[in-house]
PDB file of C-alpha atoms in Angstrom:
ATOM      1  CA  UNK A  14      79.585 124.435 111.102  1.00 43.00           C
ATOM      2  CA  UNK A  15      76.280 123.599 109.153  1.00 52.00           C
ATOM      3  CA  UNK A  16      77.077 126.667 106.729  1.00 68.00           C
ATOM      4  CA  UNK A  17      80.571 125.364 106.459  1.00 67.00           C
ATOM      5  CA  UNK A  18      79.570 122.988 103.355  1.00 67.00           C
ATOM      6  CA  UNK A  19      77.671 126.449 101.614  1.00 83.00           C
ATOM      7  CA  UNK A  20      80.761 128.622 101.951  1.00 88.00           C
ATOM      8  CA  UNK A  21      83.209 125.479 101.189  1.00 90.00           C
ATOM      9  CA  UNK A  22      80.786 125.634  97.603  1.00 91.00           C
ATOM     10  CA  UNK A  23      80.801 129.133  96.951  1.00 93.00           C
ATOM     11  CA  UNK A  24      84.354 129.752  97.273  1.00 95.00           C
ATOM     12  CA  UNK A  25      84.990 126.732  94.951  1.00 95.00           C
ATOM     13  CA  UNK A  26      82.573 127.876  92.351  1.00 95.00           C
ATOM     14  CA  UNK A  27      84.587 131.690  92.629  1.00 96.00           C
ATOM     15  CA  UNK A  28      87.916 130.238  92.014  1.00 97.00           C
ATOM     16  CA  UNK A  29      86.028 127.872  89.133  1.00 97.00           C
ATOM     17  CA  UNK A  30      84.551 131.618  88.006  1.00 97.00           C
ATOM     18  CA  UNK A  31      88.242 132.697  88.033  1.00 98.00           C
ATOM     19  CA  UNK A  32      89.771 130.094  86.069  1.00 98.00           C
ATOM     20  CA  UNK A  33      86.748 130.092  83.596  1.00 98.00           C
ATOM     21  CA  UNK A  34      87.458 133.923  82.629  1.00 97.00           C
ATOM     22  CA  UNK A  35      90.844 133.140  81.990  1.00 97.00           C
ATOM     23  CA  UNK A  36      90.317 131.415  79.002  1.00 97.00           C
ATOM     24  CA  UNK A  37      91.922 133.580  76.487  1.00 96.00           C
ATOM     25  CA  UNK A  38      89.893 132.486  73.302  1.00 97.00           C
ATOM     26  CA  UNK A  39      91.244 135.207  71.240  1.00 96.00           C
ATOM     27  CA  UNK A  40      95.087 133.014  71.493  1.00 96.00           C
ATOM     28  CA  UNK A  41      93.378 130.306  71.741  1.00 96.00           C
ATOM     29  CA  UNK A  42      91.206 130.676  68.434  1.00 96.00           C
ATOM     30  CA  UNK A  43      94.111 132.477  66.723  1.00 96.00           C
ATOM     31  CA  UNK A  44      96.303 129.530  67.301  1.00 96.00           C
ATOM     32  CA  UNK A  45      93.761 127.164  66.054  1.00 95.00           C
ATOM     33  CA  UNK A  46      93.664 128.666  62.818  1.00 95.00           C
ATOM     34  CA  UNK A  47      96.846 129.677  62.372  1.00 94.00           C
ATOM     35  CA  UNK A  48      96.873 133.328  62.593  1.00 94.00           C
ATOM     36  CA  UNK A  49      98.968 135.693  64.138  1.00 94.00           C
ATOM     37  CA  UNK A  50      98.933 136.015  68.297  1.00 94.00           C
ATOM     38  CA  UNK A  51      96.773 138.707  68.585  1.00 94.00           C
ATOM     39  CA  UNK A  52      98.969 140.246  71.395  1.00 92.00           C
ATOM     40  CA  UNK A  53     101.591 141.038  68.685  1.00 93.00           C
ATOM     41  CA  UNK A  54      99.652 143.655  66.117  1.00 90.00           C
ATOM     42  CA  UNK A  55      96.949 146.361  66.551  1.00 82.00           C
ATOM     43  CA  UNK A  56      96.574 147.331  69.860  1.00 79.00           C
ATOM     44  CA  UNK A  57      97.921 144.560  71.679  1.00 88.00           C
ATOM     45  CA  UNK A  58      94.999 143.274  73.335  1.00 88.00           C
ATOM     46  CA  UNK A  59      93.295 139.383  73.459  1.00 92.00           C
ATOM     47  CA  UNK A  60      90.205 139.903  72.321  1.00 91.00           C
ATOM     48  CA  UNK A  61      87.625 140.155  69.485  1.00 92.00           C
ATOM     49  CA  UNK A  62      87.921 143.739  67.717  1.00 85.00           C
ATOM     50  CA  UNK A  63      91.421 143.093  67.567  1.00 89.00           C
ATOM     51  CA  UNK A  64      91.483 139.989  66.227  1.00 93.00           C
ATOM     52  CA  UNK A  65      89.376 141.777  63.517  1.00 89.00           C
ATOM     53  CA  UNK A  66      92.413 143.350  62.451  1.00 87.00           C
ATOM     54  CA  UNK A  67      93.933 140.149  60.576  1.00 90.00           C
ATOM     55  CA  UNK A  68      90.708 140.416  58.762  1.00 89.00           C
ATOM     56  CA  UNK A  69      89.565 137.287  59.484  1.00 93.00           C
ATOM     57  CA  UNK A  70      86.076 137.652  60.447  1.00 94.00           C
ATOM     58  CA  UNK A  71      85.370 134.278  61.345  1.00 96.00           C
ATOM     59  CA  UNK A  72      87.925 134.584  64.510  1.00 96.00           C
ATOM     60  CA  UNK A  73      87.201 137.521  65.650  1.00 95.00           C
ATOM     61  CA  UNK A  74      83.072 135.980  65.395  1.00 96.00           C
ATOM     62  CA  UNK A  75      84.471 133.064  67.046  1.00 97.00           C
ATOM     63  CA  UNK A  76      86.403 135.004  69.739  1.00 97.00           C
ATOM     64  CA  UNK A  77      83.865 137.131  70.587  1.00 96.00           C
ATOM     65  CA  UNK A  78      80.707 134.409  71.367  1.00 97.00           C
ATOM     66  CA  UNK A  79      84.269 132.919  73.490  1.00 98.00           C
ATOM     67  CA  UNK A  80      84.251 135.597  75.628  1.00 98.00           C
ATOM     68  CA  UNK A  81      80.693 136.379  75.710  1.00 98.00           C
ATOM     69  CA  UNK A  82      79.851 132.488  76.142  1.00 98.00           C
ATOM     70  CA  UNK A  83      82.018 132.610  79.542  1.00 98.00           C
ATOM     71  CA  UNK A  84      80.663 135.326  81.132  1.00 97.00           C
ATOM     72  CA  UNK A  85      77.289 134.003  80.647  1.00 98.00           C
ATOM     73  CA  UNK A  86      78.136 130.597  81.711  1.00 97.00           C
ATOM     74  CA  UNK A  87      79.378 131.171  85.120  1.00 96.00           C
ATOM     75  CA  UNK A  88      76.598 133.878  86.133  1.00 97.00           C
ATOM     76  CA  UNK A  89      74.037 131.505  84.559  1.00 97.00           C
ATOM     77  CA  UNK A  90      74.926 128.271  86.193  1.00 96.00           C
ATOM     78  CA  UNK A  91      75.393 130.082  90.067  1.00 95.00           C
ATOM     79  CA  UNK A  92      71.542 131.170  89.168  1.00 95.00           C
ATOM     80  CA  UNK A  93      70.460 127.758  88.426  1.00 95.00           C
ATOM     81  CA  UNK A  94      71.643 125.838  91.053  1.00 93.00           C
ATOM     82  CA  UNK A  95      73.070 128.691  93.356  1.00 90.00           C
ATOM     83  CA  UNK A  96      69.612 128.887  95.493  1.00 89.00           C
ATOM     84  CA  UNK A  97      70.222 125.040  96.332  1.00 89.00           C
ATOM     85  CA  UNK A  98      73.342 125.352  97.530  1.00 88.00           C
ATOM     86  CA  UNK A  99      72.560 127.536  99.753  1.00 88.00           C
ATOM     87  CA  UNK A 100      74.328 130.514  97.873  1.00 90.00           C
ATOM     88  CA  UNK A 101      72.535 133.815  97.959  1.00 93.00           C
ATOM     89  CA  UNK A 102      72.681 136.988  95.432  1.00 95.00           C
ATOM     90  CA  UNK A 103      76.157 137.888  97.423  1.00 95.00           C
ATOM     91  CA  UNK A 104      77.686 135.276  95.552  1.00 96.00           C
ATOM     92  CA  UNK A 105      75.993 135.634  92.640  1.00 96.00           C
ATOM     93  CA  UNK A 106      77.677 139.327  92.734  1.00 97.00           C
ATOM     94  CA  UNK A 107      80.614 137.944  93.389  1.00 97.00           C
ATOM     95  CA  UNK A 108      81.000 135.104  90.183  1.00 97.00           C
ATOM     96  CA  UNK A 109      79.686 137.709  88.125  1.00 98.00           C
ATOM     97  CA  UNK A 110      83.160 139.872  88.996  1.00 98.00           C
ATOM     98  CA  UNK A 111      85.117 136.609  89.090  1.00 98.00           C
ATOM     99  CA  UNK A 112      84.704 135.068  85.881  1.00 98.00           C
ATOM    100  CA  UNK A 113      85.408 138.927  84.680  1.00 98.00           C
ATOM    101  CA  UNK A 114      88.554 139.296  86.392  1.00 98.00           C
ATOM    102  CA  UNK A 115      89.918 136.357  84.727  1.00 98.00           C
ATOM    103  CA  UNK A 116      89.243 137.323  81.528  1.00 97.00           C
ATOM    104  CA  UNK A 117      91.303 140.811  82.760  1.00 97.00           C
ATOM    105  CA  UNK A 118      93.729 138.974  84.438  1.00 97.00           C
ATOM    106  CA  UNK A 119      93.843 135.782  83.306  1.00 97.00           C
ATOM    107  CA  UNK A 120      96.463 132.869  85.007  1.00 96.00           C
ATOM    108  CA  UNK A 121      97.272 131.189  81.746  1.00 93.00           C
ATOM    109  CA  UNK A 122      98.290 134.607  79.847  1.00 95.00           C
ATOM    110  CA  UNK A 123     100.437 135.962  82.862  1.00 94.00           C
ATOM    111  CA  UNK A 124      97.613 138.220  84.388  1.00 95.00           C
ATOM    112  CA  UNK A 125      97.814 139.934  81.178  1.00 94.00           C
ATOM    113  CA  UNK A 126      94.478 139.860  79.628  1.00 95.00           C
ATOM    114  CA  UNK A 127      91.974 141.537  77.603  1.00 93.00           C
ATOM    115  CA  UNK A 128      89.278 144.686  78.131  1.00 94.00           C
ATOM    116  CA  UNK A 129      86.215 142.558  78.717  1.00 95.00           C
ATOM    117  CA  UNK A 130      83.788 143.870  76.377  1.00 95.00           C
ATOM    118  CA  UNK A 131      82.223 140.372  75.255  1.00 96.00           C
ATOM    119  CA  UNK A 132      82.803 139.156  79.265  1.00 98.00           C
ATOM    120  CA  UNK A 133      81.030 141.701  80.385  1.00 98.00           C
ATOM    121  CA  UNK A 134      77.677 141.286  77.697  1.00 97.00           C
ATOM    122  CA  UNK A 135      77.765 137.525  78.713  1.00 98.00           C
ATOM    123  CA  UNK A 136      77.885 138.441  82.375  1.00 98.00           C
ATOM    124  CA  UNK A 137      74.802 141.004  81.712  1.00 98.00           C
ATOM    125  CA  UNK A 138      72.943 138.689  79.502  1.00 98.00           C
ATOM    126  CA  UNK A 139      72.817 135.816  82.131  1.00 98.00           C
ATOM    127  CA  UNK A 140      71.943 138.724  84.870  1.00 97.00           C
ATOM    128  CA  UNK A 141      69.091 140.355  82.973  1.00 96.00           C
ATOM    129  CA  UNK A 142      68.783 139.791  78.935  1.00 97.00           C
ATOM    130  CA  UNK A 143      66.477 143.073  78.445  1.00 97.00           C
ATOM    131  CA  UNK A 144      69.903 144.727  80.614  1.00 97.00           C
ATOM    132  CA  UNK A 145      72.059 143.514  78.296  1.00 98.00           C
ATOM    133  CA  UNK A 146      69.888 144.502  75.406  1.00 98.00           C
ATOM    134  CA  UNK A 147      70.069 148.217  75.992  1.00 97.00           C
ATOM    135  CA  UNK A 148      74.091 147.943  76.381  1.00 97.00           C
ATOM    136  CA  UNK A 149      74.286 145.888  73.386  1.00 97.00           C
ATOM    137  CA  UNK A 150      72.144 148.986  71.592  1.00 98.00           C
ATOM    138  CA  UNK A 151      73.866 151.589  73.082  1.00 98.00           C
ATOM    139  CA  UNK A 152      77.548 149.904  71.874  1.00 97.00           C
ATOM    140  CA  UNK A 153      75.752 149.502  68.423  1.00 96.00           C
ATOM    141  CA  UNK A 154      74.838 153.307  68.041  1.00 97.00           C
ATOM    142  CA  UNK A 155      78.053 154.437  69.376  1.00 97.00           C
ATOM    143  CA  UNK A 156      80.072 152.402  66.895  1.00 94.00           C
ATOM    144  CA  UNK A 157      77.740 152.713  64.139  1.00 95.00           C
ATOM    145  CA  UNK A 158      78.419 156.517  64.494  1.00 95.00           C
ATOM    146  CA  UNK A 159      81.984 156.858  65.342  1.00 94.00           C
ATOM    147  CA  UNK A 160      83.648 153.324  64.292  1.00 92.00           C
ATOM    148  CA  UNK A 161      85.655 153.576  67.647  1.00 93.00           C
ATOM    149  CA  UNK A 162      85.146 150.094  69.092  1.00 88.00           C
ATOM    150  CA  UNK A 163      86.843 151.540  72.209  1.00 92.00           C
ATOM    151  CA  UNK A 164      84.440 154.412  72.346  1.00 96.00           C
ATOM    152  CA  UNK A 165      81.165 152.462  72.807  1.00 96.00           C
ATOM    153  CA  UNK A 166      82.367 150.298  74.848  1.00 96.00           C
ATOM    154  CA  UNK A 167      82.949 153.051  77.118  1.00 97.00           C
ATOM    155  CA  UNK A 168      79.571 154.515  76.845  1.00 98.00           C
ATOM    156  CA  UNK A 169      77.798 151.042  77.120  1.00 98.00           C
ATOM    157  CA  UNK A 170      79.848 150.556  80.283  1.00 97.00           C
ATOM    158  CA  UNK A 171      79.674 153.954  81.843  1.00 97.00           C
ATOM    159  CA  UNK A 172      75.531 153.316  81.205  1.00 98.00           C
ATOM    160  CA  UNK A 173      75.099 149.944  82.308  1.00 98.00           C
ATOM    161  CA  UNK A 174      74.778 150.998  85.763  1.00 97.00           C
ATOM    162  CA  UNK A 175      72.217 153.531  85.077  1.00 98.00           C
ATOM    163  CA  UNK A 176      70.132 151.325  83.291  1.00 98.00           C
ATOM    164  CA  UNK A 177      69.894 148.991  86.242  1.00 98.00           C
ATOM    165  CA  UNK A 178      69.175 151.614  88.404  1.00 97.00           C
ATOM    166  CA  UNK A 179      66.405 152.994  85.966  1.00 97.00           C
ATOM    167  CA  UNK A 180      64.962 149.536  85.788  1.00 96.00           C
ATOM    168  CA  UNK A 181      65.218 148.144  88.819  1.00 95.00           C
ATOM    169  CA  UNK A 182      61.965 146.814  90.560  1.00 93.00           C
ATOM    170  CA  UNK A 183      60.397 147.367  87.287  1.00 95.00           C
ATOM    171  CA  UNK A 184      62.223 145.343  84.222  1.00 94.00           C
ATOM    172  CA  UNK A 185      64.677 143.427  86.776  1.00 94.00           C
ATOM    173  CA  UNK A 186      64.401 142.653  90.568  1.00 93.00           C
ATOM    174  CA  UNK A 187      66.514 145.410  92.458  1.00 93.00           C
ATOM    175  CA  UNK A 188      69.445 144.007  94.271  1.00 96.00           C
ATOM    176  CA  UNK A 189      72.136 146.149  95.938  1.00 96.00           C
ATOM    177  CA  UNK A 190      74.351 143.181  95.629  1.00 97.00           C
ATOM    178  CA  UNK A 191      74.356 142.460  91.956  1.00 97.00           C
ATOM    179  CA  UNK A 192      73.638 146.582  91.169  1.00 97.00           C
ATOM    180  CA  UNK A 193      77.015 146.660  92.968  1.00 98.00           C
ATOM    181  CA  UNK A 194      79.180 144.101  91.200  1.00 98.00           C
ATOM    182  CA  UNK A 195      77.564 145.593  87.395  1.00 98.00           C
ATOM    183  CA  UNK A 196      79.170 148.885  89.062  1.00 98.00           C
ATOM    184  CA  UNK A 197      82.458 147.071  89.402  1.00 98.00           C
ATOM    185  CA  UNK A 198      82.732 145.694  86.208  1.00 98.00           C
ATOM    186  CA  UNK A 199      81.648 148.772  84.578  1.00 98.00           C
ATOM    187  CA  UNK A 200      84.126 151.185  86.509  1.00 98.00           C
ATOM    188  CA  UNK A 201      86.936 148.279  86.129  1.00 98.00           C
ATOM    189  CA  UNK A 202      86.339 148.152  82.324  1.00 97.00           C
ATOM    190  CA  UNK A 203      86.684 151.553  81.808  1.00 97.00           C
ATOM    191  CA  UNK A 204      89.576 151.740  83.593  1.00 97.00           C
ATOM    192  CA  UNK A 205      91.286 149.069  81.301  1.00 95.00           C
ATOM    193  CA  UNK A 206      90.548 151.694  78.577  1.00 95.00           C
ATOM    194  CA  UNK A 207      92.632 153.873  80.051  1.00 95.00           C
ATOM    195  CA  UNK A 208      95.367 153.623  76.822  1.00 92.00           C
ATOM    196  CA  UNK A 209      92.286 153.793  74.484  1.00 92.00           C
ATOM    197  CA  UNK A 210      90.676 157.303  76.218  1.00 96.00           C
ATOM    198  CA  UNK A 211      94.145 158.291  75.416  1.00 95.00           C
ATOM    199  CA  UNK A 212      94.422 157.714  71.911  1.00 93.00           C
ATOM    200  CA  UNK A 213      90.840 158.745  71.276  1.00 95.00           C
ATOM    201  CA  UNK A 214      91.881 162.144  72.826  1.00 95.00           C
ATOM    202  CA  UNK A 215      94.726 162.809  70.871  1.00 95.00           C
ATOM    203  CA  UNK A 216      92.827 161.422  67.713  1.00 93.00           C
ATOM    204  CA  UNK A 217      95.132 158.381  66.997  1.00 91.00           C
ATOM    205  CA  UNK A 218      92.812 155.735  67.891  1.00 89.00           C
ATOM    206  CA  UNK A 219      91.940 152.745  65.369  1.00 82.00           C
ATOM    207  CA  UNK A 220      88.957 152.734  64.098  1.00 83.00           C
ATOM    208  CA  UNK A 221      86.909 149.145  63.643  1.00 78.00           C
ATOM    209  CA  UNK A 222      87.689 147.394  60.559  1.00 66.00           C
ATOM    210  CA  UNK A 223      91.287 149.840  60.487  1.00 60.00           C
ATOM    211  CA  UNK A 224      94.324 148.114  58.785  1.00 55.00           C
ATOM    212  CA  UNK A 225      96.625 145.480  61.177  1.00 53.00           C
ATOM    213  CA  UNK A 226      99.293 147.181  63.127  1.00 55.00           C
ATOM    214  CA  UNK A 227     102.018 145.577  64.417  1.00 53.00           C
ATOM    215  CA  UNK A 228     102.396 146.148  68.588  1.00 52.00           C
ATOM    216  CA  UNK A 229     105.298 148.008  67.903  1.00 51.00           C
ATOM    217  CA  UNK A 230     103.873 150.219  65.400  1.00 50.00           C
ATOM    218  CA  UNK A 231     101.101 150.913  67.166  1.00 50.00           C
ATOM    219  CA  UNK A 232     103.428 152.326  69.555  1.00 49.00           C
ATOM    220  CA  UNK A 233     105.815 154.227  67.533  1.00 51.00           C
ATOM    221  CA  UNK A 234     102.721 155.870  66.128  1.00 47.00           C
ATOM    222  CA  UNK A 235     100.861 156.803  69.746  1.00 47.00           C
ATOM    223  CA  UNK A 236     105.303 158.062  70.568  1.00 49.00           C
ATOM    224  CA  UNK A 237     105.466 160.010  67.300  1.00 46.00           C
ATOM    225  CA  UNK A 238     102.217 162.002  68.130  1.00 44.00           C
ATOM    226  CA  UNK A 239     102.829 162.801  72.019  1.00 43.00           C
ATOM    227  CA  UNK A 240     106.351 163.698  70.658  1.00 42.00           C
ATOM    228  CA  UNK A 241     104.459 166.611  68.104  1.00 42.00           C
ATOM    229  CA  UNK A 242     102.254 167.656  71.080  1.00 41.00           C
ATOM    230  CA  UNK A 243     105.205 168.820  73.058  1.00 42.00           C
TER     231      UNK A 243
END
């Protein structure tokens, strides 16, 4: 009973981690400046490179420190006053894939939600900045290179893991608990890429700073060229 008031905490604080990643700031900064939902061009999705698309770079700036902002909140708050709660790094682990489910499958969009990209940074960033660093470089590189947003966030994701490994006990502590959860949220936001590994194969994915599509043209043009493939 004496660890009842600890767990009561920590499972609060996961649900708050929940709710906190469902704050879609790409509709919610789109409707505040009276732009288009950014569910209904481009490729569909809530969240910062999309947003791009209307060519307002000032949302999709705003959108993007959203998302990233949230993340880092969550994580960074459980590691101030986690300890004194009694919460350990288990829970730590835990927020850190909370708050990023929400933004994936966020309550107030219908469980609809973006790739977490900018979630994911924030999440790294309140973990371990220097972490975060070499995914932020490795996403710059790729895109630099390639201009497929969708591209390097796969590669940042698919070496965020690594990196931790690489570094642990020597830039970060080494935790199986939080090595675990970065896992997660890497393999989870890959998987939400699944559409984009798609296009990228068949060589019809947008490139950043590409012209605004509606949803439904985006479609008809991802039908039209699985249609000339057969």
């Amino acid at each position: 009973m004496s660890d009842f008031p600890s767990f009561a905490t920590g499972i609060g604080f996961l649900l708050a981690s929940y709710l906190v990643g469902s704050i879609p700031f790409a509709v919610v900064v789109s409707k505040l400046m009276r732009l288009d939902d950014p569910r209904n061009y481009g490729s569909g999705n809530p969240g910062a490179t999309n947003v791009l698309r209307t060519g307002n770079k000032l949302a999709a700036a705003l959108t993007l420190l959203g998302d990233l902002f949230k993340g880092w909140l969550m994580v960074a708050l459980a590691l101030r006053f986690g300890p004194g709660l009694g919460l350990d790094a288990g829970w730590i682990a835990g927020y850190a894939v909370a708050v990023f489910l929400g933004h994936l499958y966020p309550l107030f969009l219908g469980f609809k939600g973006g790739k977490g990209v900018a979630t994911a940074m924030g999440v790294l960033l309140a973990l371990h900045p220097l972490l975060a660093l070499a995914a932020l470089v490795t996403w710059l590189l790729v895109a630099y290179f390639t201009r497929y947003s969708s591209l390097a966030a796969l590669l940042a994701a698919a070496c965020a893991p690594i990196y931790y490994l690489l570094g642990a006990g020597i830039a970060w502590p080494a935790d199986g608990r939080i090595g675990t959860a970065i896992g997660i949220i890497s393999l989870m936001l890959i998987y939400r890429h699944k559409a984009n590994i798609s296009r990228l194969l068949q060589g019809t994915e947008g490139k950043i700073g590409g012209k605004k599509k509606t949803a439904g043209q985006q479609a008809g043009t991802t039908g039209k060229q699985q249609t000339r493939h057969r």
